[in-house]
Tab-separated table of C-alpha atoms in Angstrom:
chain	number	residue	atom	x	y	z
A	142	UNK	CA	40.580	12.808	-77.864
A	143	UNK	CA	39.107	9.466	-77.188
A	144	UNK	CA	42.046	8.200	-74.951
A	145	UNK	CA	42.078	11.702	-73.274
A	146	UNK	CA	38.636	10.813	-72.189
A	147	UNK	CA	39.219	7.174	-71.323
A	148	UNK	CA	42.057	8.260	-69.351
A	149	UNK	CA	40.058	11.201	-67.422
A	150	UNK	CA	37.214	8.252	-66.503
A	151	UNK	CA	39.647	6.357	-65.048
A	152	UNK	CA	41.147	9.041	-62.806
A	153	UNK	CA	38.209	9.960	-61.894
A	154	UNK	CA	37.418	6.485	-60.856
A	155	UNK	CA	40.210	6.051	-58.998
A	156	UNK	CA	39.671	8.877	-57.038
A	157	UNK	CA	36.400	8.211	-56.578
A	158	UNK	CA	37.049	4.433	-55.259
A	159	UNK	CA	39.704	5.943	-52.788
A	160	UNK	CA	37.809	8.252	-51.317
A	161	UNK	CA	34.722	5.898	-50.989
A	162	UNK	CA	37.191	2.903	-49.194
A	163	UNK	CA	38.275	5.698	-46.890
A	164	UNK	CA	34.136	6.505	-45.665
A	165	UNK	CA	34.144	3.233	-45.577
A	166	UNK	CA	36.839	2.893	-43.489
A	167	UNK	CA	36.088	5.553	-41.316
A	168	UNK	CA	32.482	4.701	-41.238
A	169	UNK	CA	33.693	1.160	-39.662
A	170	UNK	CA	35.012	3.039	-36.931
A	171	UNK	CA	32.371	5.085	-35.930
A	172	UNK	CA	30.577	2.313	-36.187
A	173	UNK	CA	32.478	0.420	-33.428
A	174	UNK	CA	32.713	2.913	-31.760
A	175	UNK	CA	29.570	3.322	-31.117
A	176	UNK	CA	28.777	-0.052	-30.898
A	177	UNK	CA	31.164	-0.894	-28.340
A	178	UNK	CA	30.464	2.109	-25.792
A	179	UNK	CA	26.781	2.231	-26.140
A	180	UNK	CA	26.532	0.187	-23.054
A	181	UNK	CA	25.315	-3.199	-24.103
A	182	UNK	CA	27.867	-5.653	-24.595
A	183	UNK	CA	24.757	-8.026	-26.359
A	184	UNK	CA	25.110	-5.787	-29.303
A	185	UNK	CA	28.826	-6.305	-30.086
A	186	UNK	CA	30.262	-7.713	-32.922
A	187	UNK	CA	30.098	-11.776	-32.160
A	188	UNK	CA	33.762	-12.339	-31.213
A	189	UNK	CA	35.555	-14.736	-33.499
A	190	UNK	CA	35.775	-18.096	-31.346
A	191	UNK	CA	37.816	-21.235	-32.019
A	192	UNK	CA	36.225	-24.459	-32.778
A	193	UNK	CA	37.689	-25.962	-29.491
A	194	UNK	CA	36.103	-22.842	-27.116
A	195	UNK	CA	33.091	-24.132	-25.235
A	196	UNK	CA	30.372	-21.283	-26.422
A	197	UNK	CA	28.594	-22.367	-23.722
A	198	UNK	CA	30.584	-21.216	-21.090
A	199	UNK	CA	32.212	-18.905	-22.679
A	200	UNK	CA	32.014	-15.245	-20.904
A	201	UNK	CA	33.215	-12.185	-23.165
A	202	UNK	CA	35.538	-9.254	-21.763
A	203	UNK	CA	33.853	-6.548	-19.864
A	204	UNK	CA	34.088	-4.636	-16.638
A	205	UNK	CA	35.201	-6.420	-13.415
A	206	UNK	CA	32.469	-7.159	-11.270
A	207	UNK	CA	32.624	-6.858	-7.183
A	208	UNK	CA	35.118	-8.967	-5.729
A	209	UNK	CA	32.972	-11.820	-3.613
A	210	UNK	CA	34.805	-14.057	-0.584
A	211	UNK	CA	34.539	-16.956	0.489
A	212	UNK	CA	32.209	-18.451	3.401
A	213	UNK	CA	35.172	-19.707	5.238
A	214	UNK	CA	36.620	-16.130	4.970
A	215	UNK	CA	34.416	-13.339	5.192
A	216	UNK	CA	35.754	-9.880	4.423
A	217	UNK	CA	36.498	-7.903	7.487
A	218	UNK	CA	38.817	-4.602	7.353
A	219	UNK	CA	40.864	-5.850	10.626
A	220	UNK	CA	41.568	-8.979	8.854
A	221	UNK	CA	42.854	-7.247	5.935
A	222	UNK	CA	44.467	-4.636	8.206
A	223	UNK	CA	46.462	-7.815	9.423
A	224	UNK	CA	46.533	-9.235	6.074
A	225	UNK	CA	48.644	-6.227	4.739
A	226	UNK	CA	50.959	-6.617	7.392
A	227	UNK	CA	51.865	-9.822	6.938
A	228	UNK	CA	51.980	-9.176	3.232
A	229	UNK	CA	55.151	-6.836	3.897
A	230	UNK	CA	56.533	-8.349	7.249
A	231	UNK	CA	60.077	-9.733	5.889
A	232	UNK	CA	60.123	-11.604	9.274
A	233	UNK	CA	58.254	-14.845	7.195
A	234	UNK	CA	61.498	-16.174	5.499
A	235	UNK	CA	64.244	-17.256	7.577
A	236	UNK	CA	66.469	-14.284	6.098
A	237	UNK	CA	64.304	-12.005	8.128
A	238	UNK	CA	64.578	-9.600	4.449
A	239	UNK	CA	62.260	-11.257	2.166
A	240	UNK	CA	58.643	-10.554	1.995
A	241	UNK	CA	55.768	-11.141	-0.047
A	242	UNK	CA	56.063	-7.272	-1.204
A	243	UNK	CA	59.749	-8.198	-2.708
A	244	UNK	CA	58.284	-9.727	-5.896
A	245	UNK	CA	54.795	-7.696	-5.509
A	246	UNK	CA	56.024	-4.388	-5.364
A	247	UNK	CA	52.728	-2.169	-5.019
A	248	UNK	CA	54.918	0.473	-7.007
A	249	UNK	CA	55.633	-1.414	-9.745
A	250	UNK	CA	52.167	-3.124	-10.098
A	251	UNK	CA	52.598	-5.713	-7.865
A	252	UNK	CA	55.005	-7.837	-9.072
A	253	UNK	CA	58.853	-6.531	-9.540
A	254	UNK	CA	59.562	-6.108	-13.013
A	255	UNK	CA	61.990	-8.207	-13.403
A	256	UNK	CA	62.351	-11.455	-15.722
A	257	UNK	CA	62.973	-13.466	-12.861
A	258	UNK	CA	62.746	-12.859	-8.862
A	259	UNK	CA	65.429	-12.559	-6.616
A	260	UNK	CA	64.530	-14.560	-3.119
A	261	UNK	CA	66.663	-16.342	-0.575
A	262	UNK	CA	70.639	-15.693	-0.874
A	263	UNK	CA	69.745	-13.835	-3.598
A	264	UNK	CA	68.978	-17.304	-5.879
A	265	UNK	CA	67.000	-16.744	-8.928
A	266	UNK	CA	63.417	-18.291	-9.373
A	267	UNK	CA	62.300	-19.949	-12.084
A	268	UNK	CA	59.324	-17.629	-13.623
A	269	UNK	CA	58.402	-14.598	-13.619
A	270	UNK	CA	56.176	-12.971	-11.138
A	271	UNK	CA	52.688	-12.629	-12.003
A	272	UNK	CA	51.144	-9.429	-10.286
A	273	UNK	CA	48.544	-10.112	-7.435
A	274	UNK	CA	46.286	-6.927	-8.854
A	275	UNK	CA	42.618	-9.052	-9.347
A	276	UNK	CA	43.869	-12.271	-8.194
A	277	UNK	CA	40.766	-12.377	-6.359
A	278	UNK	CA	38.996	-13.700	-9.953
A	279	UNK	CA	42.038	-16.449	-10.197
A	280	UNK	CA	40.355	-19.791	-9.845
A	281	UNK	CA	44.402	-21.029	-9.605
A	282	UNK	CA	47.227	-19.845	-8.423
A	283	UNK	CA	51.210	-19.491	-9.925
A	284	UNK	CA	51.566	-20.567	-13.653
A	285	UNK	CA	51.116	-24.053	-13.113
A	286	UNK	CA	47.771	-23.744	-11.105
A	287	UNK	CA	49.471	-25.655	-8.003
A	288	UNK	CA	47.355	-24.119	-5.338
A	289	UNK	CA	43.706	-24.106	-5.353
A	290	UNK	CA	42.838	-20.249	-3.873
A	291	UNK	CA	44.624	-17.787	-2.259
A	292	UNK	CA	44.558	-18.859	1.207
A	293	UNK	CA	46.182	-22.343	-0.278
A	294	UNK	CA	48.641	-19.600	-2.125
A	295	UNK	CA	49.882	-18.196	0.571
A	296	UNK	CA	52.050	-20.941	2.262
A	297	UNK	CA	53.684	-21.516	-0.979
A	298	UNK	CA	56.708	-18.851	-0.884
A	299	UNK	CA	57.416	-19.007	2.668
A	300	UNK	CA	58.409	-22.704	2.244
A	301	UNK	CA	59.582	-22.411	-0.587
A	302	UNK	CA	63.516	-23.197	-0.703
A	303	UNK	CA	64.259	-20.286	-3.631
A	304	UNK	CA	61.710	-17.656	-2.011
A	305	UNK	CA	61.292	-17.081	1.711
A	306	UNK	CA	63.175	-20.566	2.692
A	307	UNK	CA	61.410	-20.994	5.894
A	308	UNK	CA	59.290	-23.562	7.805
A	309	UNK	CA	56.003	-22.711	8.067
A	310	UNK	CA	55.949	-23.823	11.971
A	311	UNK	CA	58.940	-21.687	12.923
A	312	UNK	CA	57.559	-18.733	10.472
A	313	UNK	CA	54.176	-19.413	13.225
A	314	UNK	CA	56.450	-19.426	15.567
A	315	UNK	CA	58.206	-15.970	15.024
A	316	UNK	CA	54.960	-14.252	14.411
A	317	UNK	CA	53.536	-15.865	17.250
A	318	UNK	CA	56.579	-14.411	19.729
A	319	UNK	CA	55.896	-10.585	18.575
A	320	UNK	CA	53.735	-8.718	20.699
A	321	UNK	CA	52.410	-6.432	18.564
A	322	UNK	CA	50.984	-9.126	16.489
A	323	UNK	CA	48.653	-10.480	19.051
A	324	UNK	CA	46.215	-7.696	19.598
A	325	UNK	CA	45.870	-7.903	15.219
A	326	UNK	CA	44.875	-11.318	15.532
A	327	UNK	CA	42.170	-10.545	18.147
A	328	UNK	CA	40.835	-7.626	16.155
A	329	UNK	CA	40.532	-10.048	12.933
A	330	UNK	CA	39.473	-13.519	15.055
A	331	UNK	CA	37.867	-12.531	17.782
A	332	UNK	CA	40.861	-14.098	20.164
A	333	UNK	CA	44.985	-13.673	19.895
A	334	UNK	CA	45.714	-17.262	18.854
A	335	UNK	CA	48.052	-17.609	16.043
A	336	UNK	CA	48.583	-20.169	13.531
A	337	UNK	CA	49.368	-20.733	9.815
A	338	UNK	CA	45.561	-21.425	8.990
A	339	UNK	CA	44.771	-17.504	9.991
A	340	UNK	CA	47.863	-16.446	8.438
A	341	UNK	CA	47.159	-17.854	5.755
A	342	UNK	CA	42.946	-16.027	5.223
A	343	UNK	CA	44.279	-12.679	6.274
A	344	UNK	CA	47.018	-12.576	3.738
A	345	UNK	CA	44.392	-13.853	1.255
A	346	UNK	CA	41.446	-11.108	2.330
A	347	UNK	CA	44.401	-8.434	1.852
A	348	UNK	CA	45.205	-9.961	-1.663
A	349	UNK	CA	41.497	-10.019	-2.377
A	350	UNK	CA	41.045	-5.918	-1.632
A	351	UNK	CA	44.264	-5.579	-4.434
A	352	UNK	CA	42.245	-4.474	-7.723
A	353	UNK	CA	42.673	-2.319	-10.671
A	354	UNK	CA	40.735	0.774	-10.531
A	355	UNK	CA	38.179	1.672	-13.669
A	356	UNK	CA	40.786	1.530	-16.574
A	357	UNK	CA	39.783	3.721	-19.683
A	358	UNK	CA	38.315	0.581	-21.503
A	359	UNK	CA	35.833	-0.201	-18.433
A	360	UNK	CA	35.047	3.648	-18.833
A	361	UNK	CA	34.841	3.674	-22.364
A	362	UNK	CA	32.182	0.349	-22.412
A	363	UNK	CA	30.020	1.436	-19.945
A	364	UNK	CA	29.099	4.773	-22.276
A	365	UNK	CA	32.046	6.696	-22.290
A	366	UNK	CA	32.594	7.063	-26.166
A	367	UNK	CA	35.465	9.166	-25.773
A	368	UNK	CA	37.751	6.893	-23.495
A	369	UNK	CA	39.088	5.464	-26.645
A	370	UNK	CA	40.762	6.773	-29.773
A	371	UNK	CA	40.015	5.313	-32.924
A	372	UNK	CA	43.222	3.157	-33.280
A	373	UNK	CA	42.587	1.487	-29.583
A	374	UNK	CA	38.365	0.449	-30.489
A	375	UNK	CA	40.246	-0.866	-33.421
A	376	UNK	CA	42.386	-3.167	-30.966
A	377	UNK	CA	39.729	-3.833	-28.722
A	378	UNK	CA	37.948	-5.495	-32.539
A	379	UNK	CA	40.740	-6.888	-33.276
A	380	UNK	CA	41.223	-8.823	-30.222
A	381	UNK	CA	37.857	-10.164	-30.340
A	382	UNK	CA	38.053	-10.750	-33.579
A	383	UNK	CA	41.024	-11.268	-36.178
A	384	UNK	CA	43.872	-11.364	-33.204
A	385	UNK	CA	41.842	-14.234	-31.955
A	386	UNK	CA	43.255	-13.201	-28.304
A	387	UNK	CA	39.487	-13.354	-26.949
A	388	UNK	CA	40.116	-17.058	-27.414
A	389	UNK	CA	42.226	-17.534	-24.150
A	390	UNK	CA	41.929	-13.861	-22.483
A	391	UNK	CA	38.263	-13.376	-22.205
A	392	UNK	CA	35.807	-12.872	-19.627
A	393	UNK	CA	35.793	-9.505	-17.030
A	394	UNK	CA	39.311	-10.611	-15.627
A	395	UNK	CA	40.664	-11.122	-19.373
A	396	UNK	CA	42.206	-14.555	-18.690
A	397	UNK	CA	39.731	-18.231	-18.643
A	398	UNK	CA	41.421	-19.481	-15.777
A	399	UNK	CA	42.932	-22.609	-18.026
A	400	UNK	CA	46.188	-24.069	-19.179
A	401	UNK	CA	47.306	-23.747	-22.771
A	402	UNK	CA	50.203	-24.819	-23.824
A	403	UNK	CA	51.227	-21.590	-26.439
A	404	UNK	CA	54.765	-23.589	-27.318
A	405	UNK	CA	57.026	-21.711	-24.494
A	406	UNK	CA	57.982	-24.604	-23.021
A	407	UNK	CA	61.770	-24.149	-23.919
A	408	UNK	CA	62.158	-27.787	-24.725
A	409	UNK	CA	66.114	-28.933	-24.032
A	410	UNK	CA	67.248	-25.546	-22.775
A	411	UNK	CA	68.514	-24.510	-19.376
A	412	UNK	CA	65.538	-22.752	-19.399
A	413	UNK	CA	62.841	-25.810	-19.911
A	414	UNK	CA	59.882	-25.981	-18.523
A	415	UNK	CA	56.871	-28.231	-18.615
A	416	UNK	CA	54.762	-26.293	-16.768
A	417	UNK	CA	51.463	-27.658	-15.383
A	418	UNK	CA	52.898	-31.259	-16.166
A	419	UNK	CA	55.041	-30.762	-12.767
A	420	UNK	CA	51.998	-30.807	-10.694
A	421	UNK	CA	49.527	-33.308	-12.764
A	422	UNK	CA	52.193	-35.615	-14.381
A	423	UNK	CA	49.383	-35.334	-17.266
A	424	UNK	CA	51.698	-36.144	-20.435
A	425	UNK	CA	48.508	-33.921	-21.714
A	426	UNK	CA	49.632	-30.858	-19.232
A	427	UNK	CA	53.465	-30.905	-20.492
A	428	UNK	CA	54.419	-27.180	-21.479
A	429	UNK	CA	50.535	-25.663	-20.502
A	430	UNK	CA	50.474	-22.545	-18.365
A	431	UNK	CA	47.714	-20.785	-16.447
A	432	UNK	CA	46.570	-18.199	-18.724
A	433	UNK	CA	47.201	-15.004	-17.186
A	434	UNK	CA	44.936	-11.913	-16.989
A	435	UNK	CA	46.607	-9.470	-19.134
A	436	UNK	CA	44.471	-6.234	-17.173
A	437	UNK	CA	47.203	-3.691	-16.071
A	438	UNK	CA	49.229	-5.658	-18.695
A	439	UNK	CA	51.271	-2.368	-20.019
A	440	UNK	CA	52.900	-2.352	-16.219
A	441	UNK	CA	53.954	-5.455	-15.670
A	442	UNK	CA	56.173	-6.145	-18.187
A	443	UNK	CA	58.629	-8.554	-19.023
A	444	UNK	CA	56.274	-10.877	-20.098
A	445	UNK	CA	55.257	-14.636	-20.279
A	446	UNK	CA	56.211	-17.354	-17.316
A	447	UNK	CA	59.962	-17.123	-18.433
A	448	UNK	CA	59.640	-13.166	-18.327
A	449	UNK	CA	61.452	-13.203	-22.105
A	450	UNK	CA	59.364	-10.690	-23.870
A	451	UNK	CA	61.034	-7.574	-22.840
A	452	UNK	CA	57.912	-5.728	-24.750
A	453	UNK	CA	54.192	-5.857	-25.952
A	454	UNK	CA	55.127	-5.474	-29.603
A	455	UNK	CA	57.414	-8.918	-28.430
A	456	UNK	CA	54.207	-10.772	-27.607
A	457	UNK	CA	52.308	-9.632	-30.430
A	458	UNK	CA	54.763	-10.420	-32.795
A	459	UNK	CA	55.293	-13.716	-31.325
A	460	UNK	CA	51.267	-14.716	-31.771
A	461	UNK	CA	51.331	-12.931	-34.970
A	462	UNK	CA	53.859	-15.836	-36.185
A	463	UNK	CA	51.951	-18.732	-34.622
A	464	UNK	CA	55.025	-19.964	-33.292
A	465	UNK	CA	55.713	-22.099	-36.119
A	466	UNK	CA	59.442	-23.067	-34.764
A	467	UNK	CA	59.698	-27.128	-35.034
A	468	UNK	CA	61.032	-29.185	-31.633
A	469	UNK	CA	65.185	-30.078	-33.054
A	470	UNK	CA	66.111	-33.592	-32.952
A	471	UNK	CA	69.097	-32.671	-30.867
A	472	UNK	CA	67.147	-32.115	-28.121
A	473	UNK	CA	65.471	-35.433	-28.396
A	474	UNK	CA	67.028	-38.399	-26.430
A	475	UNK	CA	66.172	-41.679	-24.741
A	476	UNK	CA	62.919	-41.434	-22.965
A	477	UNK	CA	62.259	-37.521	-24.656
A	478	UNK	CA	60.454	-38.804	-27.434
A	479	UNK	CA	57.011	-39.424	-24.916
A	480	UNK	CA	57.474	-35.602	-23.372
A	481	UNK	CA	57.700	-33.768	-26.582
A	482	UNK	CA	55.224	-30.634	-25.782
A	483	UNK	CA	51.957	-30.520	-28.313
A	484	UNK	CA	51.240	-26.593	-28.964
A	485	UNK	CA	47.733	-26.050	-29.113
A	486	UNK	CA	46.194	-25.985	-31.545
A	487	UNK	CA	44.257	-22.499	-30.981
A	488	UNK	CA	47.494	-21.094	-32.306
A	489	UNK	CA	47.583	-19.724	-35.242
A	490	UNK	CA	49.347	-17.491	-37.816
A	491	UNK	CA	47.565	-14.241	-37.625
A	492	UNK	CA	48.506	-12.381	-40.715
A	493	UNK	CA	48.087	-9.407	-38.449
A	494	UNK	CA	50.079	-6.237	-40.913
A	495	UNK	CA	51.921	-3.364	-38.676
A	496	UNK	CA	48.823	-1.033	-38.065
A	497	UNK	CA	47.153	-3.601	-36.968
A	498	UNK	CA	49.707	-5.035	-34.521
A	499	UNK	CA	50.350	-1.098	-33.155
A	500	UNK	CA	46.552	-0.983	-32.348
A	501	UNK	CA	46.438	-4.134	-30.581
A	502	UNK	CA	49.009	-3.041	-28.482
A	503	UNK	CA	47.149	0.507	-27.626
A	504	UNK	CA	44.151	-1.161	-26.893
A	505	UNK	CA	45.943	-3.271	-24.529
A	506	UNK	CA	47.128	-0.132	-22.828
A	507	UNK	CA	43.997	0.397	-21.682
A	508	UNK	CA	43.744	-2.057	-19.653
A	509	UNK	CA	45.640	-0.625	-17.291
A	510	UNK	CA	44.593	1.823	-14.957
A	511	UNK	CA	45.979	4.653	-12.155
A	512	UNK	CA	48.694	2.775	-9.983
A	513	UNK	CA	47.255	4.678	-6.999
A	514	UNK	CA	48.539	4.600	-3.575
A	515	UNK	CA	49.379	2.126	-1.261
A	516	UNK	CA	50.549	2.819	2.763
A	517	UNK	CA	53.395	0.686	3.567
A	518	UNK	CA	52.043	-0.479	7.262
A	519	UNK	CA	54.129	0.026	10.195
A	520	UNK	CA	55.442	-3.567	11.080
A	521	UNK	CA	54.571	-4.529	14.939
């Protein structure tokens, strides 16, 4: 009788403790779910920052605020008017079929969806193609950070040998010799003078009116409670917190505009790459890449500069792991030993378990909102 009734306290104990973890469990989740949609991102759980992140300056994840432009390119609609033209006018590369819309499809959120481009003779770059959707909030431009804004940006591919292939006088030039073009320019400049310095701000004020629409997460932390599911405020905690992703991809624009090196660099492959080191000749900079915003990230897949990751669970996986695979000595040789990449040290092993991984993932899903509609312009 006594064991009967030893044994019936500790069912009942059990039971009891299960159903109390699971309250408490779904308690949590009310909980951040109210906490993160009540409106007042000062109230949120303090995000789980890395010794090396500058608290500072540090700016959490939120909605995106109104795109500003520059003094030495106001916002005008003509100029964007000829800005979008440009954008899709093939007549830039000396192929006369290659145009800024090949790799930034507006269909396929502005890049192409492929691992790699396709540009002159059909040659295959050497990244992937990051979508122009907010690149108004990039302080840098391309993975390595080579140009300094978009106007800078936008001479890039038409010179550029594996892109558009053309010289930027004779890409003047053309533009210069089509008639339709002229009364564009006067619209956005006030006269019908053409030259690679105005080509160059209209395409950027077009780039700068590309943005994501209010995604479900923007909805959902303004005061919309319902915007999320419980699995996706999960994520959205676990990002800021145990996923330790708010540590590169924070701020409104989910990216901190810097270079990490996150061990990609594909030492001794064909597919190598030391990233911003090719533009600073930093030893520092080998194998660092611009950290890019990962809004409207569940569209613009394959992932990372080499476009590898065919998926999100890919990604997540590979962070999970910390990316603990060691440089081999076969790739080392004479004068290697100096340009061996350092990983930061921000990376870690996660110990993130499957649930957890899955509602990473559907929080990332949110950031991405309605692909809209974009007007292919009529080409002069």
């Amino acid at each position: 009788m006594k064991t009967k009734l030893i044994l019936i306290l500790v069912i009942t104990w059990f039971v009891y403790s299960c159903k109390e973890e699971s309250q408490a469990n779904y308690t949590d989740i009310i909980y951040l779910k109210t906490i993160y949609s009540n409106g007042d991102a000062s109230k949120w759980p303090k995000p789980h920052l890395d010794s090396l992140v500058d608290k500072n300056s540090f700016v959490d994840i939120g909605s995106l605020p109104k795109v500003s432009y520059p003094e030495t390119n106001p916002y005008s609609k003509e100029k964007a008017k000829l800005g979008k033209t440009l954008f899709f006018d093939p007549r830039l590369s000396v192929s006369g079929q290659i145009a800024c819309a090949s790799c930034h499809n507006p269909e396929l959120a502005w890049t192409d969806n492929s691992t790699r481009s396709f540009g002159h003779n059909r040659q295959t770059g050497g990244r992937n193609s990051m979508t122009i959707l907010n690149s108004a909030f990039a302080h840098t431009l391309f993975w390595d950070g080579r140009a300094s804004s978009l106007e800078d940006q936008a001479r890039f591919p038409i010179g550029d040998p594996l892109e558009m292939n053309e010289q930027l006088n004779i890409a003047v030039d053309k533009i210069a010799e089509i008639e339709g073009y002229k009364p564009l320019f006067e619209s956005a400049f006030g006269n019908d003078s053409i030259s690679l310095q105005r080509i160059q701000k209209a395409i950027a004020t077009f780039e700068r009116t590309v943005n994501s629409y209010k995604t479900r997460f923007d909805k959902f932390i303004e005061g919309d409670s319902t915007k999320l599911t419980n699995q996706e405020v999960l994520g959205l905690h676990l990002f800021r917190t145990k996923a330790r992703c708010i540590n590169c991809h924070n701020t409104p624009y989910f990216s901190d505009n810097q270079f990490h090196n996150d061990g990609q660099t594909l030492f001794g492959t064909k597919d190598e790459d030391f990233g911003r080191y090719n533009i600073t000749k930093n030893v520092d900079d080998i194998g660092k890449f611009r950290t890019p915003t990962i809004r409207e990230v569940g569209r613009t897949g394959p992932w990372m500069h080499h476009g590898h990751f065919p998926s999100l669970l890919d990604v997540v996986e590979f962070y999970n792991l910390g990316n603990p695979s060691p440089i081999q000595k076969k790739y080392l040789g004479v004068g290697r030993d100096s340009l061996i990449p350092k990983t930061s040290p921000i990376l870690k092993r996660l110990n993130l378990d499957k649930n957890e991984q899955e509602a990473l993932i559907a929080f990332m899903e949110t950031l991405s909102s309605s692909k809209g509609r974009t007007l292919i312009p009529k080409l002069p």
